[in-house]
Structures are given as structure tokens and as C-alpha cells.
Tab-separated table of C-alpha atoms in Angstrom:
chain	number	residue	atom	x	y	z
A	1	UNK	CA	186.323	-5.863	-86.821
A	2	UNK	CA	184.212	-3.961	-84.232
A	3	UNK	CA	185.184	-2.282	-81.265
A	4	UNK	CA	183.851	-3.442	-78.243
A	5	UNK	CA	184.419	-1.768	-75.084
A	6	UNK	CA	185.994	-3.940	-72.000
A	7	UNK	CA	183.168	-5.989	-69.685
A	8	UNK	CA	184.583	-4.506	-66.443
A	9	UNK	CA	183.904	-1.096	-67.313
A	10	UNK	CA	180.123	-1.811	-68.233
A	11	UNK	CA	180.015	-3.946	-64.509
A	12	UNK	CA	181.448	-0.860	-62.892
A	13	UNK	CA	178.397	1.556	-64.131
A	14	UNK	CA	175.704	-0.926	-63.558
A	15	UNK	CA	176.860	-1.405	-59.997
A	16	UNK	CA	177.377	2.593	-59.575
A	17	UNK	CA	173.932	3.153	-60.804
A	18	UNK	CA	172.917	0.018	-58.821
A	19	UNK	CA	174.474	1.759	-55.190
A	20	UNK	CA	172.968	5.193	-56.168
A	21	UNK	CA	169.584	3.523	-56.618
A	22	UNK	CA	169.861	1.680	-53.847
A	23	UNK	CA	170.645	5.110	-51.738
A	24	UNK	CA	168.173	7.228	-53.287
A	25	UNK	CA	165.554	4.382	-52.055
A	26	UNK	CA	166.939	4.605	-48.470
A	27	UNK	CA	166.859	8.552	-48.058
A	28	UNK	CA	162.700	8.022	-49.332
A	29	UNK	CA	162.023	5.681	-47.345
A	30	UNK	CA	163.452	7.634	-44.212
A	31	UNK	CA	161.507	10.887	-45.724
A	32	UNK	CA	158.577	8.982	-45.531
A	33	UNK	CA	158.766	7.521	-41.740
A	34	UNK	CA	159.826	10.630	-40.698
A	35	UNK	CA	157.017	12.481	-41.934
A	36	UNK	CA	154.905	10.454	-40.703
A	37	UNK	CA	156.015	10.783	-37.221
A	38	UNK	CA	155.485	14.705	-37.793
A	39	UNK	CA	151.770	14.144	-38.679
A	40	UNK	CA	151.654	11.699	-35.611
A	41	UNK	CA	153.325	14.403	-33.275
A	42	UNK	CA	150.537	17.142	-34.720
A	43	UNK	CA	147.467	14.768	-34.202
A	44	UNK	CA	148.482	14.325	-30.570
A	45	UNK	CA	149.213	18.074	-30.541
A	46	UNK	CA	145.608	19.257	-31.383
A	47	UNK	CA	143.962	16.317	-29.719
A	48	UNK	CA	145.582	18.375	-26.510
A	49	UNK	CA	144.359	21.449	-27.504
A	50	UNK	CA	141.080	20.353	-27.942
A	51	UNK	CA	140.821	18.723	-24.810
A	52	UNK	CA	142.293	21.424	-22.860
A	53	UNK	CA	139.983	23.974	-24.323
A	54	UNK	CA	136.810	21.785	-23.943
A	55	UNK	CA	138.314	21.533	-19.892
A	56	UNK	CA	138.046	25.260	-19.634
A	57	UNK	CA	135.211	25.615	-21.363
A	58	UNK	CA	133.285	22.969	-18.525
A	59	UNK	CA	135.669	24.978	-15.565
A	60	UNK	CA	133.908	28.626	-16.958
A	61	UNK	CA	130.290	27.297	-17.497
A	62	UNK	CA	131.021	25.894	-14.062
A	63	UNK	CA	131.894	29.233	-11.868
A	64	UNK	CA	129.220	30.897	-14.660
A	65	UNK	CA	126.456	28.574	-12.846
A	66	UNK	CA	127.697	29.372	-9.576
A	67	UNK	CA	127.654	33.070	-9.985
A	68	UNK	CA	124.439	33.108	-10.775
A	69	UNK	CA	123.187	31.052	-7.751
A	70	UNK	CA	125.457	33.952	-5.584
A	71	UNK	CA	123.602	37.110	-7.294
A	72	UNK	CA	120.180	35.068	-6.346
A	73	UNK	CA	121.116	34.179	-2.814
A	74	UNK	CA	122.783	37.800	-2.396
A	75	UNK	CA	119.708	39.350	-3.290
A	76	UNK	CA	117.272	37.733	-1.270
A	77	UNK	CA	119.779	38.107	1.911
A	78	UNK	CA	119.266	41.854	0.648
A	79	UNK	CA	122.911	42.363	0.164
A	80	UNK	CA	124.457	44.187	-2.656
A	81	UNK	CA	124.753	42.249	-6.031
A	82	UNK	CA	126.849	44.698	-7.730
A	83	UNK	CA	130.252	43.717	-7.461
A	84	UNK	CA	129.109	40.107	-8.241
A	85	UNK	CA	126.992	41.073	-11.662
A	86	UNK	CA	130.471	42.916	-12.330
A	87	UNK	CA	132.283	39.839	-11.984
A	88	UNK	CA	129.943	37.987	-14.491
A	89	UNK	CA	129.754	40.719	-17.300
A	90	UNK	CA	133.866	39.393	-17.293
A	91	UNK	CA	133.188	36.033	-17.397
A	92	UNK	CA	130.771	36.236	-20.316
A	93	UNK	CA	133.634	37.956	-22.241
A	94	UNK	CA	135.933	35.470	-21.761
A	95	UNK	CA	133.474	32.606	-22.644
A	96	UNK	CA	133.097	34.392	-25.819
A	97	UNK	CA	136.860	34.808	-26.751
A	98	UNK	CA	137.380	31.568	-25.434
A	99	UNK	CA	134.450	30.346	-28.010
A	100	UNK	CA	136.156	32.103	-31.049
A	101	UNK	CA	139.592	29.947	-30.431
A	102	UNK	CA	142.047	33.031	-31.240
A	103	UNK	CA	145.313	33.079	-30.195
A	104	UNK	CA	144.046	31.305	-26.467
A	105	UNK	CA	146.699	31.072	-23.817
A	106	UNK	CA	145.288	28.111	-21.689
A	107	UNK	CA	147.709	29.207	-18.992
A	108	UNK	CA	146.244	32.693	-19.049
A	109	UNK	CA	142.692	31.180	-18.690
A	110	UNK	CA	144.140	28.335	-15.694
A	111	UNK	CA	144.621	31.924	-14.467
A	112	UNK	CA	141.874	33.850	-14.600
A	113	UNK	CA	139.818	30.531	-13.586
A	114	UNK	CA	141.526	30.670	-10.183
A	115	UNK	CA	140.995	34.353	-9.603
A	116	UNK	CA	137.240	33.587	-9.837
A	117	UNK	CA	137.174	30.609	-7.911
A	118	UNK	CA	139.203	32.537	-5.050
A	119	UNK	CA	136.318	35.390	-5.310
A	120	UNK	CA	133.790	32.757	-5.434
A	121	UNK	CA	135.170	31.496	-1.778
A	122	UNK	CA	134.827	35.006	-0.720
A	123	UNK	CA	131.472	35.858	-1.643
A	124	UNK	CA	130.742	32.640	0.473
A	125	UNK	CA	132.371	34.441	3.307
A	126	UNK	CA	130.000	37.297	2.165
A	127	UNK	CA	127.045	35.335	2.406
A	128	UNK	CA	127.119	33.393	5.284
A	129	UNK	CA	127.569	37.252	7.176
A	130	UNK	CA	124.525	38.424	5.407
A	131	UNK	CA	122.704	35.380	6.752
A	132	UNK	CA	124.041	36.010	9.980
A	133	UNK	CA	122.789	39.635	10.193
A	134	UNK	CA	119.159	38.619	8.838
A	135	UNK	CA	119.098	35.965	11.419
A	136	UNK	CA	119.844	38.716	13.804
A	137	UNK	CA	117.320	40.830	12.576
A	138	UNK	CA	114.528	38.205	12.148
A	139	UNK	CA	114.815	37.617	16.451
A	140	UNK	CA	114.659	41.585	16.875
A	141	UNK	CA	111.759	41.961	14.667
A	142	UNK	CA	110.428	39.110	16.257
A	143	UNK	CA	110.984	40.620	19.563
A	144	UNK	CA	109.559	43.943	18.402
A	145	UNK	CA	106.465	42.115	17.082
A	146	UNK	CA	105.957	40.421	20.981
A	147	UNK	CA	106.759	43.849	22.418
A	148	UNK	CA	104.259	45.695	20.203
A	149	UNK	CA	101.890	42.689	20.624
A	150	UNK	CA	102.221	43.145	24.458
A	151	UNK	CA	101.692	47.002	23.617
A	152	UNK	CA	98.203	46.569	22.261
A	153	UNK	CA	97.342	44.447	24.777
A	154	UNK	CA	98.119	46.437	27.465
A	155	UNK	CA	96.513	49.498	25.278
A	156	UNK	CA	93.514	47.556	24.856
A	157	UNK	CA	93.093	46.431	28.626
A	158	UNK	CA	93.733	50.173	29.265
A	159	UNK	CA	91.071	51.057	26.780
A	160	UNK	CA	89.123	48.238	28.319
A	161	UNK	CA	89.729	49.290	31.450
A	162	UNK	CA	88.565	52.932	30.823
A	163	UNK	CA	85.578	52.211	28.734
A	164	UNK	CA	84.138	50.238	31.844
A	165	UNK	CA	84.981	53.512	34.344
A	166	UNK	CA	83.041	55.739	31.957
A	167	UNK	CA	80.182	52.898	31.551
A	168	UNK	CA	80.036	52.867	35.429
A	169	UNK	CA	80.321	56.418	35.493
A	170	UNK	CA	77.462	56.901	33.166
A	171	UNK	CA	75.473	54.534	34.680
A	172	UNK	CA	76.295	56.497	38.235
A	173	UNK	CA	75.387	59.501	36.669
A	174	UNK	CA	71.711	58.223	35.110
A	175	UNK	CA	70.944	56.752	38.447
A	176	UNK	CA	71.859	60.017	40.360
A	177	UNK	CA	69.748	61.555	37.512
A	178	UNK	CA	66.827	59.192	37.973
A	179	UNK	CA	66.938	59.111	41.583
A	180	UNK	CA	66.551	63.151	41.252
A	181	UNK	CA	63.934	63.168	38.386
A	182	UNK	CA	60.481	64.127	39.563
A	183	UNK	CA	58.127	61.572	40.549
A	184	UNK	CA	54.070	62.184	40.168
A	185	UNK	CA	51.445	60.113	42.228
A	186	UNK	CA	47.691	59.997	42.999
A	187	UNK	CA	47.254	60.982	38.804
A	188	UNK	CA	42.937	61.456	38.510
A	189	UNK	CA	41.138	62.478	35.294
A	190	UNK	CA	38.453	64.013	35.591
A	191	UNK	CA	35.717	65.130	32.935
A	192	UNK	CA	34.765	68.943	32.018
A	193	UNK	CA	31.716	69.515	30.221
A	194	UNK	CA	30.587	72.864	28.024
A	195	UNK	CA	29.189	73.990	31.298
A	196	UNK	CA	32.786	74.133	33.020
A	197	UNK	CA	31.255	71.397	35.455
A	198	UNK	CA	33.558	68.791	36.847
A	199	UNK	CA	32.747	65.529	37.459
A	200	UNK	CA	34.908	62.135	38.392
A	201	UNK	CA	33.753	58.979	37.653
A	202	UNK	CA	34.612	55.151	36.528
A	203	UNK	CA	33.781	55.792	33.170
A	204	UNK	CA	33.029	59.017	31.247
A	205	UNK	CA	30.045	59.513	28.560
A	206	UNK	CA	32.078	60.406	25.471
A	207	UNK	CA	29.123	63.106	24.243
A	208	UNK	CA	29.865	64.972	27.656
A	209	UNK	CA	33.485	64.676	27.236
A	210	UNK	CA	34.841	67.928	25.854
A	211	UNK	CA	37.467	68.553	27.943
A	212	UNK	CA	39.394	66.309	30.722
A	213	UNK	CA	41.188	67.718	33.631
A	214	UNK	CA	44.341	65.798	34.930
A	215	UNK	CA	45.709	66.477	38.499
A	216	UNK	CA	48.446	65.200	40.263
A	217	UNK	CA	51.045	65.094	43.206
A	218	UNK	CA	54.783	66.237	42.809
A	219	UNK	CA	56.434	64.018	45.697
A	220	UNK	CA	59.077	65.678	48.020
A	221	UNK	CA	62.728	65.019	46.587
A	222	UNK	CA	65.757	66.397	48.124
A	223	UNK	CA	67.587	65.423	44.802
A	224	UNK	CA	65.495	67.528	42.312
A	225	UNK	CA	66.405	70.998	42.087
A	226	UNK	CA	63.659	73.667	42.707
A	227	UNK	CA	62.860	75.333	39.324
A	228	UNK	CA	60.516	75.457	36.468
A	229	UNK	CA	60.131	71.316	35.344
A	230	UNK	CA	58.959	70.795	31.904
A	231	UNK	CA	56.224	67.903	32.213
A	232	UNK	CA	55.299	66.223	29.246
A	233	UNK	CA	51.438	64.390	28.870
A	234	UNK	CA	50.842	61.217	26.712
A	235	UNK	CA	47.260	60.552	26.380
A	236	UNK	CA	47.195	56.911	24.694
A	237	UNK	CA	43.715	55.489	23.384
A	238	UNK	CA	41.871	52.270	23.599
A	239	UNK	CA	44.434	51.224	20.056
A	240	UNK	CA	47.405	52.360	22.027
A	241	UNK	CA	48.090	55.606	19.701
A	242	UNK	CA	49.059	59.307	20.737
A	243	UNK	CA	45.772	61.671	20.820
A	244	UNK	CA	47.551	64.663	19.108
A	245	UNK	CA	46.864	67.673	17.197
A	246	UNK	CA	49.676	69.759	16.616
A	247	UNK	CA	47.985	72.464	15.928
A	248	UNK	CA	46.723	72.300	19.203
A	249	UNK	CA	49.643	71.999	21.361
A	250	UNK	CA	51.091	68.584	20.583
A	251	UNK	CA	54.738	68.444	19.528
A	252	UNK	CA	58.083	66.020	19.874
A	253	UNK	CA	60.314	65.171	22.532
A	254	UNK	CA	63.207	62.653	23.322
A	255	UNK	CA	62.925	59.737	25.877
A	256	UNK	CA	65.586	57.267	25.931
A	257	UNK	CA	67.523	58.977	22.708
A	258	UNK	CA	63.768	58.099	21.106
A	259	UNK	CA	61.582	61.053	19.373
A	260	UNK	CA	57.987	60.585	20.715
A	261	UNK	CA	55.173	62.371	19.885
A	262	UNK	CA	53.371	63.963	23.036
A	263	UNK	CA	49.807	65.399	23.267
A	264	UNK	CA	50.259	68.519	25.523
A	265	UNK	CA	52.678	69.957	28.202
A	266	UNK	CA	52.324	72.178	30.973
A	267	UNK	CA	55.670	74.216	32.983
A	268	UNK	CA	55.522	73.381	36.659
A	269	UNK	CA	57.399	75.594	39.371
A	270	UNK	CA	58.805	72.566	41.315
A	271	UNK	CA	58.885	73.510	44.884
A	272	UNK	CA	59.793	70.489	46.874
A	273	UNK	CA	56.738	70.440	48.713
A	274	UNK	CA	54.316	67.998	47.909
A	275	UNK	CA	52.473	70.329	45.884
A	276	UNK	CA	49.555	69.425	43.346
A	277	UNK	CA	49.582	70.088	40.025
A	278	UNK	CA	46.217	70.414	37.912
A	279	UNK	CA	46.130	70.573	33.636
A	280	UNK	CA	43.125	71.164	31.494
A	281	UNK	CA	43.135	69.560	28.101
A	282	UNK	CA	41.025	70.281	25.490
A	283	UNK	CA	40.627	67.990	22.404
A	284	UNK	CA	38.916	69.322	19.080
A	285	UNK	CA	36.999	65.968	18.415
A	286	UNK	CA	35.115	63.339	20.099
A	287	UNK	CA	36.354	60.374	22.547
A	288	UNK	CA	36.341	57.005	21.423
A	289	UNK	CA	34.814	54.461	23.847
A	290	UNK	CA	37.479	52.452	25.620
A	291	UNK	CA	39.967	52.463	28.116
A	292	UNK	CA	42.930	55.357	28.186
A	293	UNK	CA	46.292	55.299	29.401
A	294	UNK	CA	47.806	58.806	30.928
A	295	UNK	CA	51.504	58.992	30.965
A	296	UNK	CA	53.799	62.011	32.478
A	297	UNK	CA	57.355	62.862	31.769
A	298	UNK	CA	59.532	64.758	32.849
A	299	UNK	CA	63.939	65.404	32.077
A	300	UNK	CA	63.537	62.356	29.645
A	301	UNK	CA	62.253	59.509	32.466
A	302	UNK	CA	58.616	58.890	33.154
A	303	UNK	CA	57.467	60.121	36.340
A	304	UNK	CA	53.521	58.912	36.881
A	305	UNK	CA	50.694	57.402	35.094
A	306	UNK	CA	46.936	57.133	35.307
A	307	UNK	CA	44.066	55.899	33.089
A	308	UNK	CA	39.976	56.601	32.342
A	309	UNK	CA	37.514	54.958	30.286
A	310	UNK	CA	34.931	56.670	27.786
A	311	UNK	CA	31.816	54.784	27.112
């Protein structure tokens, strides 16, 4: 006869194994939700922190862009840029460590972003002096340009004005020069043959031509001065050139700031009297046949003329 044990104690272990089960299940299941909430909690975390950095990030880049448009406008107002490129060798360092994601403090950034907007506000301040003082300057340059602009015209009328005196002056002075030069009239030529025998006539035979004698009249001038005049003799042929031989007494001198050759001179004691002057010219080769032109100066002006023919 076997030995079986009682019913109600088997039902009593299956329903203790049954409730443990059953708890065992419960604490699992609450594990499970519970982590899950955790994950949930994180992914919302970093989503934060992701948008928050990304936020600074666009805030720095921001002031960054504006810095650089401060430096640029600071510059060409002339100002000084220093204290501004100062300002952005920071910023660049904290866009880097901001970049690298260690150990951020947001806050500390919120921070730091304000101080630079704040400066940014003041270097607006700064700027809209500087434009202010090259406004200013711009009108007194400009007024110094239509001062010095009323300068050279006044130094230019002055100049004007003082080149015409000495133009009139030195047109004074030639006439009173002119009006005092000497003037010659009645100018003859006369023929001198071997024989020393003078003779006057319309037109001279070129064989008995060897030398011509010129005479003229020295008018009375109270302008000239009375001293020795240096008289000057062009003898011009029938082709219009200069009979000259310098080896004979023919040389340079200067009319009207022009070199021009002359055939002889002669020194006359100017007296102021009328007086009559007489030259002898001798010329070391034959006279063409034509007409000739005589021409006397004297102290750079012509004074007299005459003419003979040669046939």
C-alpha cells in the first residue's frame, strides 16, 4: 500500500509558486516601463542640448559677421580697429571650444553672447561719432579747397595783373627807346672809280663800280643821347642776299633778338645837329646788274634806307 501525500498540500505549492510567478512577472514588467521612460527622459535630454548648442552656434556666427562689418566700417571712417580685432581673436576661441562640445556651460555662453552684443551697441555709438567727425572734416576740407581755389585765383589775377604792368612797361620802354633811336634821311650812293672820281647817277656801270660811297643825314633828336652811335650797313642785292666778306669788315649783329649778318659799319659821333654822315665801301669783286637795297641800323631798330642799280 503506497503512501500518498494529502491533495491540499500539493494545491498549496502550486498556488505559492503560482503567486510568486505571478509577482516576479509584475516587478518585470514595471522594470521594463520604467526604463523605458529613462531612455525617453534622455532622448528629450540631448535633443535639448543639441538644439541649444546649434542656437549658440547661429547667435556666435551671428555677432562673428557683424564684427567683421565694424573692423571694415571702422577702418574706412579711419578710426582705430584695435580693440575690435581684439574682441574677435575671443570670439574665434570660443567658436572653437564651443565646436569641440567639452564640458559647455550654455549659461556661460548666454553670457558671454550678451557681453558682445552690449559691445557691439557700443562700437555703434563709436561709429556713428567717427562719421560725425569725417563729415566735419569733409565741409572744412571742402572749405579749404574753395579758400585755396579763391587763393589761386586771386594769385593768378595778381600775376595777371602784373604781367600786363611789365608788358605795358616794356612796351613804354621800347617806344621811349624807338622814339630816341637815331633816324637817317636823304641816304645817296654814289659810285667811286680806281681814279677816286665820284659820280651819282640812276644807274651805275658795274665795270666802273669798285667802290660806292653812301652819305646820309642824322636828324635832330632831343631823345638820343650825344655820343659815339654804332651804325650798322646792309647792302642787299638784286636776289635779296647780304653782300659780305668777313674778311673784309662784315660781321653779326642782333635786331629784334634776330642774328643778322651785316656788310660793314662805321662809329658816328652823334651830335644832335643835323649833321651828315659819309661811308666808303669797298667790295673785293664785281657788281651784279640789278637793283640794290641800302639799309642802316642803329641800337637794334632801323633808322634809314636807300637803293642804286648796277647795269
Amino acid at each position: 500500500m503506497e503512501n500518498n501525500p494529502p491533495r491540499s498540500k500539493t494545491n498549496g505549492a502550486l498556488l505559492a509558486a503560482l503567486i510568486i510567478m505571478t509577482g516576479l512577472a509584475g516587478v518585470s514588467s514595471y522594470l521594463y516601463f520604467d526604463q523605458k521612460k529613462v531612455s525617453e527622459n534622455q532622448e528629450v535630454t540631448i535633443s535639448e542640448r543639441v538644439e541649444e548648442l546649434s542656437t549658440t552656434r547661429v547667435k556666435l556666427d551671428s555677432i562673428s559677421t557683424a564684427l567683421d562689418a565694424k573692423i571694415a566700417e571702422v577702418q574706412k571712417l579711419g578710426g582705430d580697429v584695435s580693440e575690435l580685432e581684439k574682441v574677435k581673436a575671443q570670439l574665434e576661441v570660443d567658436k572653437a571650444s564651443l565646436r569641440k562640445g567639452n564640458r559647455i556651460s550654455i549659461a556661460k555662453y548666454e553670457s558671454k553672447i550678451k557681453q558682445y552684443e552690449a559691445f557691439l551697441v557700443e562700437k555703434d555709438t563709436l561709429i556713428a561719432n567717427l562719421q560725425k567727425e569725417n563729415v566735419t572734416l569733409a565741409t572744412n576740407v571742402k572749405v579749404l579747397d574753395e579758400e585755396n581755389t579763391g587763393l589761386k585765383t586771386e594769385k593768378q589775377r595778381l600775376t595777371d595783373s602784373v604781367t600786363t604792368v611789365v608788358s605795358q612797361n616794356q612796351e613804354l620802354s621800347t617806344k621811349v627807346t624807338r622814339a630816341a633811336a637815331l633816324k637817317a634821311q636823304n641816304v645817296k650812293v654814289f659810285s667811286v672809280n680806281a681814279k677816286g672820281k665820284v659820280k651819282e647817277d640812276d644807274a651805275y656801270k658795274a665795270k666802273r663800280l669798285d667802290k660806292i660811297k653812301l652819305v646820309y643825314t642824322l636828324l635832330d633828336n632831343p631823345l638820343t643821347k650825344e655820343e659815339p652811335k654804332e651804325v650798322f650797313v646792309r647792302v642787299l642785292d638784286p636776289s635779296g642776299a647780304v653782300v659780305s666778306d668777313m674778311a673784309n669788315g662784315s660781321g653779326t649783329f642782333t635786331v629784334d633778338g634776330n642774328e643778322t649778318i651785316y656788310t660793314t659799319k662805321q662809329t658816328v659821333n652823334y651830335t644832335s645837329n643835323g649833321q651828315n654822315v659819309e661811308l666808303l665801301y669797298t667790295r673785293g669783286i664785281p657788281y651784279k646788274p640789278g637793283k640794290y637795297t641800302i639799309e642802316l641800323y642803329s641800337e637794334g631798330f632801323r633808322i634809314g634806307a636807300g637803293e642804286f642799280a648796277v647795269r
